[in-house]
PDB file of C-alpha atoms in Angstrom:
ATOM      1  CA  MET U   1       4.967  34.624  44.199  1.00 52.00           C
ATOM      2  CA  LYS U   2       8.398  34.999  42.770  1.00 54.00           C
ATOM      3  CA  PHE U   3       7.017  38.299  40.955  1.00 57.00           C
ATOM      4  CA  LYS U   4       6.262  39.851  44.042  1.00 65.00           C
ATOM      5  CA  LEU U   5       9.776  39.497  45.338  1.00 63.00           C
ATOM      6  CA  ILE U   6      11.356  41.034  42.372  1.00 65.00           C
ATOM      7  CA  PRO U   7      10.432  44.577  42.914  1.00 62.00           C
ATOM      8  CA  TYR U   8      11.289  44.256  46.633  1.00 62.00           C
ATOM      9  CA  ALA U   9      14.797  42.797  45.679  1.00 61.00           C
ATOM     10  CA  LEU U  10      15.448  45.615  43.011  1.00 57.00           C
ATOM     11  CA  SER U  11      14.535  48.264  45.552  1.00 60.00           C
ATOM     12  CA  LEU U  12      16.947  46.910  48.135  1.00 56.00           C
ATOM     13  CA  PHE U  13      19.583  46.675  45.602  1.00 56.00           C
ATOM     14  CA  PHE U  14      19.063  50.283  44.360  1.00 55.00           C
ATOM     15  CA  PHE U  15      18.904  51.470  48.063  1.00 53.00           C
ATOM     16  CA  ALA U  16      22.120  49.767  49.020  1.00 53.00           C
ATOM     17  CA  THR U  17      23.804  51.115  45.970  1.00 53.00           C
ATOM     18  CA  SER U  18      22.808  54.551  46.948  1.00 54.00           C
ATOM     19  CA  LEU U  19      24.195  54.396  50.371  1.00 50.00           C
ATOM     20  CA  THR U  20      27.498  53.261  49.090  1.00 49.00           C
ATOM     21  CA  GLN U  21      27.724  56.118  46.790  1.00 46.00           C
ATOM     22  CA  CYS U  22      26.968  58.472  49.388  1.00 45.00           C
ATOM     23  CA  SER U  23      29.671  57.381  51.715  1.00 39.00           C
ATOM     24  CA  SER U  24      32.421  57.083  49.033  1.00 38.00           C
ATOM     25  CA  SER U  25      31.632  60.798  47.991  1.00 37.00           C
ATOM     26  CA  LYS U  26      31.989  61.928  51.620  1.00 37.00           C
ATOM     27  CA  THR U  27      35.342  60.129  52.042  1.00 35.00           C
ATOM     28  CA  ASN U  28      36.805  61.590  48.692  1.00 40.00           C
ATOM     29  CA  ASN U  29      35.399  65.053  49.564  1.00 40.00           C
ATOM     30  CA  ASN U  30      36.785  65.231  53.153  1.00 43.00           C
ATOM     31  CA  GLN U  31      36.780  68.937  53.607  1.00 46.00           C
ATOM     32  CA  GLY U  32      39.071  70.002  50.993  1.00 58.00           C
ATOM     33  CA  PHE U  33      40.925  66.686  50.775  1.00 70.00           C
ATOM     34  CA  VAL U  34      44.104  67.291  48.553  1.00 80.00           C
ATOM     35  CA  GLU U  35      45.924  64.221  46.964  1.00 89.00           C
ATOM     36  CA  PHE U  36      49.717  64.861  46.671  1.00 93.00           C
ATOM     37  CA  GLU U  37      51.489  63.700  43.645  1.00 93.00           C
ATOM     38  CA  THR U  38      54.291  61.207  44.113  1.00 92.00           C
ATOM     39  CA  LYS U  39      56.017  61.354  40.778  1.00 93.00           C
ATOM     40  CA  PRO U  40      56.029  64.984  39.413  1.00 95.00           C
ATOM     41  CA  SER U  41      56.850  65.434  35.681  1.00 94.00           C
ATOM     42  CA  PHE U  42      59.329  68.093  36.532  1.00 95.00           C
ATOM     43  CA  VAL U  43      62.560  68.120  38.494  1.00 95.00           C
ATOM     44  CA  LEU U  44      63.356  70.476  41.362  1.00 95.00           C
ATOM     45  CA  GLY U  45      66.790  71.697  42.467  1.00 94.00           C
ATOM     46  CA  ASP U  46      67.219  73.510  45.808  1.00 94.00           C
ATOM     47  CA  VAL U  47      64.024  74.830  47.584  1.00 95.00           C
ATOM     48  CA  PHE U  48      64.822  77.176  50.338  1.00 95.00           C
ATOM     49  CA  PHE U  49      63.488  80.018  52.324  1.00 94.00           C
ATOM     50  CA  GLN U  50      64.625  83.149  54.164  1.00 92.00           C
ATOM     51  CA  LYS U  51      62.987  85.205  56.740  1.00 90.00           C
ATOM     52  CA  TRP U  52      62.774  89.118  55.769  1.00 85.00           C
ATOM     53  CA  ILE U  53      61.983  92.078  58.142  1.00 81.00           C
ATOM     54  CA  ALA U  54      61.960  95.717  56.894  1.00 73.00           C
ATOM     55  CA  GLY U  55      64.220  98.186  58.874  1.00 64.00           C
ATOM     56  CA  VAL U  56      61.339 100.715  59.385  1.00 64.00           C
ATOM     57  CA  GLN U  57      58.323 100.457  61.617  1.00 63.00           C
ATOM     58  CA  GLY U  58      55.173  99.006  59.618  1.00 62.00           C
ATOM     59  CA  GLY U  59      57.513  98.156  56.730  1.00 67.00           C
ATOM     60  CA  GLY U  60      56.424  94.615  56.832  1.00 76.00           C
ATOM     61  CA  SER U  61      58.013  91.086  57.277  1.00 82.00           C
ATOM     62  CA  GLY U  62      57.581  87.682  56.088  1.00 87.00           C
ATOM     63  CA  TYR U  63      59.331  84.898  54.093  1.00 89.00           C
ATOM     64  CA  HIS U  64      60.754  84.451  50.683  1.00 91.00           C
ATOM     65  CA  LEU U  65      60.622  80.915  49.204  1.00 94.00           C
ATOM     66  CA  TYR U  66      62.907  80.238  46.514  1.00 95.00           C
ATOM     67  CA  MET U  67      62.367  77.230  44.162  1.00 96.00           C
ATOM     68  CA  ILE U  68      64.919  76.171  41.420  1.00 95.00           C
ATOM     69  CA  VAL U  69      63.358  74.018  38.540  1.00 95.00           C
ATOM     70  CA  LYS U  70      66.020  71.880  36.769  1.00 94.00           C
ATOM     71  CA  GLU U  71      63.723  70.524  34.254  1.00 93.00           C
ATOM     72  CA  ASN U  72      60.135  71.198  33.094  1.00 93.00           C
ATOM     73  CA  LYS U  73      59.719  69.112  29.818  1.00 91.00           C
ATOM     74  CA  LYS U  74      56.002  69.050  30.114  1.00 90.00           C
ATOM     75  CA  HIS U  75      55.826  72.798  30.540  1.00 89.00           C
ATOM     76  CA  VAL U  76      53.711  72.751  33.765  1.00 95.00           C
ATOM     77  CA  VAL U  77      52.619  76.081  35.016  1.00 96.00           C
ATOM     78  CA  PHE U  78      53.453  76.792  38.650  1.00 97.00           C
ATOM     79  CA  ASP U  79      50.585  78.560  40.678  1.00 96.00           C
ATOM     80  CA  SER U  80      51.085  78.901  44.484  1.00 95.00           C
ATOM     81  CA  ALA U  81      52.852  77.756  47.573  1.00 95.00           C
ATOM     82  CA  TYR U  82      51.453  77.077  50.943  1.00 94.00           C
ATOM     83  CA  PHE U  83      54.006  77.398  53.733  1.00 92.00           C
ATOM     84  CA  ARG U  84      53.620  78.055  57.428  1.00 88.00           C
ATOM     85  CA  GLY U  85      49.830  78.874  57.234  1.00 86.00           C
ATOM     86  CA  LEU U  86      50.216  81.263  54.496  1.00 88.00           C
ATOM     87  CA  LYS U  87      49.372  81.277  50.861  1.00 91.00           C
ATOM     88  CA  ALA U  88      51.435  83.071  48.028  1.00 93.00           C
ATOM     89  CA  LYS U  89      51.677  83.006  44.321  1.00 96.00           C
ATOM     90  CA  LEU U  90      54.847  81.372  42.833  1.00 97.00           C
ATOM     91  CA  THR U  91      56.211  84.160  40.325  1.00 96.00           C
ATOM     92  CA  PRO U  92      59.231  83.647  37.861  1.00 95.00           C
ATOM     93  CA  ALA U  93      62.540  85.059  39.052  1.00 92.00           C
ATOM     94  CA  LYS U  94      66.154  85.047  38.065  1.00 87.00           C
ATOM     95  CA  ILE U  95      67.013  81.665  39.664  1.00 80.00           C
ATOM     96  CA  GLY U  96      63.628  79.943  39.242  1.00 91.00           C
ATOM     97  CA  TYR U  97      60.356  80.914  41.108  1.00 96.00           C
ATOM     98  CA  ILE U  98      59.951  82.860  44.290  1.00 95.00           C
ATOM     99  CA  ALA U  99      56.823  83.127  46.613  1.00 95.00           C
ATOM    100  CA  SER U 100      56.532  86.006  48.985  1.00 91.00           C
ATOM    101  CA  PHE U 101      54.765  85.531  52.193  1.00 88.00           C
ATOM    102  CA  LYS U 102      53.646  88.529  54.446  1.00 85.00           C
ATOM    103  CA  SER U 103      53.622  87.568  58.254  1.00 77.00           C
ATOM    104  CA  ALA U 104      51.861  89.827  60.901  1.00 68.00           C
ATOM    105  CA  LEU U 105      55.109  91.196  62.497  1.00 58.00           C
ATOM    106  CA  ASN U 106      55.987  94.582  61.813  1.00 47.00           C
ATOM    107  CA  GLN U 107      52.881  95.334  59.739  1.00 52.00           C
ATOM    108  CA  LYS U 108      51.214  98.847  59.547  1.00 55.00           C
ATOM    109  CA  SER U 109      48.901  99.350  62.354  1.00 53.00           C
ATOM    110  CA  ASP U 110      45.896  99.993  60.059  1.00 50.00           C
ATOM    111  CA  ILE U 111      46.205  96.441  58.637  1.00 48.00           C
ATOM    112  CA  LYS U 112      44.407  93.905  60.840  1.00 50.00           C
ATOM    113  CA  MET U 113      46.205  90.379  60.555  1.00 51.00           C
ATOM    114  CA  SER U 114      45.378  87.573  62.693  1.00 51.00           C
ATOM    115  CA  GLY U 115      47.856  85.038  64.181  1.00 49.00           C
ATOM    116  CA  GLU U 116      45.567  82.241  62.950  1.00 46.00           C
ATOM    117  CA  SER U 117      46.012  81.134  59.461  1.00 44.00           C
ATOM    118  CA  LEU U 118      42.292  80.028  59.057  1.00 41.00           C
ATOM    119  CA  ASP U 119      40.957  83.513  59.870  1.00 44.00           C
ATOM    120  CA  GLU U 120      42.966  85.150  57.010  1.00 46.00           C
ATOM    121  CA  TYR U 121      40.983  84.947  53.618  1.00 44.00           C
ATOM    122  CA  GLY U 122      42.672  82.528  51.238  1.00 47.00           C
ATOM    123  CA  ASN U 123      45.228  81.046  53.539  1.00 49.00           C
ATOM    124  CA  ILE U 124      43.167  78.003  54.361  1.00 58.00           C
ATOM    125  CA  PHE U 125      45.170  74.505  53.362  1.00 69.00           C
ATOM    126  CA  PRO U 126      43.332  71.423  54.374  1.00 71.00           C
ATOM    127  CA  HIS U 127      46.643  69.635  55.663  1.00 75.00           C
ATOM    128  CA  GLN U 128      48.766  70.384  58.656  1.00 85.00           C
ATOM    129  CA  LEU U 129      52.248  71.332  57.470  1.00 89.00           C
ATOM    130  CA  GLU U 130      55.541  71.084  59.717  1.00 91.00           C
ATOM    131  CA  SER U 131      57.538  74.123  59.844  1.00 89.00           C
ATOM    132  CA  ASN U 132      60.055  73.008  57.213  1.00 92.00           C
ATOM    133  CA  GLU U 133      57.429  71.694  54.648  1.00 94.00           C
ATOM    134  CA  CYS U 134      55.570  73.506  51.956  1.00 94.00           C
ATOM    135  CA  VAL U 135      52.971  72.541  49.146  1.00 95.00           C
ATOM    136  CA  ILE U 136      53.141  73.857  45.811  1.00 96.00           C
ATOM    137  CA  SER U 137      50.366  73.865  43.311  1.00 95.00           C
ATOM    138  CA  TYR U 138      50.726  73.623  39.730  1.00 97.00           C
ATOM    139  CA  TYR U 139      48.923  73.058  36.421  1.00 96.00           C
ATOM    140  CA  GLU U 140      49.332  70.244  34.087  1.00 95.00           C
ATOM    141  CA  LYS U 141      47.289  69.759  31.076  1.00 92.00           C
ATOM    142  CA  ASP U 142      44.541  72.102  32.680  1.00 91.00           C
ATOM    143  CA  LYS U 143      44.461  69.896  35.860  1.00 94.00           C
ATOM    144  CA  ILE U 144      45.646  71.321  39.034  1.00 95.00           C
ATOM    145  CA  LYS U 145      48.078  69.067  41.013  1.00 95.00           C
ATOM    146  CA  TYR U 146      49.862  69.450  44.417  1.00 95.00           C
ATOM    147  CA  LEU U 147      53.093  68.273  45.542  1.00 96.00           C
ATOM    148  CA  LYS U 148      54.410  68.416  49.180  1.00 95.00           C
ATOM    149  CA  LEU U 149      57.913  69.347  49.884  1.00 95.00           C
ATOM    150  CA  ASP U 150      59.703  68.520  52.889  1.00 91.00           C
ATOM    151  CA  SER U 151      63.070  69.464  54.459  1.00 88.00           C
ATOM    152  CA  ILE U 152      63.011  72.854  52.942  1.00 93.00           C
ATOM    153  CA  ILE U 153      66.213  74.492  53.847  1.00 91.00           C
ATOM    154  CA  GLU U 154      66.159  77.835  56.028  1.00 91.00           C
ATOM    155  CA  LYS U 155      68.821  80.368  54.839  1.00 90.00           C
ATOM    156  CA  GLN U 156      70.183  83.397  56.787  1.00 85.00           C
ATOM    157  CA  ALA U 157      67.571  86.041  57.366  1.00 80.00           C
ATOM    158  CA  GLU U 158      67.421  89.294  55.394  1.00 73.00           C
ATOM    159  CA  TYR U 159      67.283  92.689  57.424  1.00 72.00           C
ATOM    160  CA  TYR U 160      66.667  95.492  55.261  1.00 67.00           C
ATOM    161  CA  PRO U 161      68.274  98.894  56.518  1.00 68.00           C
ATOM    162  CA  ARG U 162      66.348 101.905  57.401  1.00 61.00           C
ATOM    163  CA  ARG U 163      67.280 103.826  54.512  1.00 54.00           C
ATOM    164  CA  PRO U 164      69.511 103.003  51.412  1.00 52.00           C
ATOM    165  CA  PRO U 165      73.297 103.763  52.182  1.00 52.00           C
ATOM    166  CA  ASN U 166      75.042 106.876  50.972  1.00 54.00           C
ATOM    167  CA  GLU U 167      76.811 106.529  47.641  1.00 50.00           C
ATOM    168  CA  GLU U 168      79.789 108.449  48.026  1.00 45.00           C
TER     169      GLU U 168
END
């Protein structure tokens, strides 16, 4: 009689275990869930952004995000920044790193951009960010990590002239 209960007990155990495995994987894979780092291995200085707009019709507009890195002993590789529903590559610059985001304002008429960030290819980020927050992605030991930065400082906008000034 005891031997007949063992297969039922084992099957019940495996069934219960499989249910908990499924529910835990759903929780961790919550539609692009991203876990933010709390103690990065590098030290950042100022992080700020500027709006920019070209002085000619269709010349474009957007934001430049500047990030100053004070210390990077583990030589992490900075990849991208997510800001105001847009995504841009972080590239080395004179003062640190810069990400250039193009907005829908003042674009050429043949370029179709949507006001909804989810409609643009590659602009999807699974977290809602405030207007003064951004997320940077970086690689450390071949593993991608994310850091959320808040209270990003807005500097005075740059308005580019219609044409270069005359050099007299």
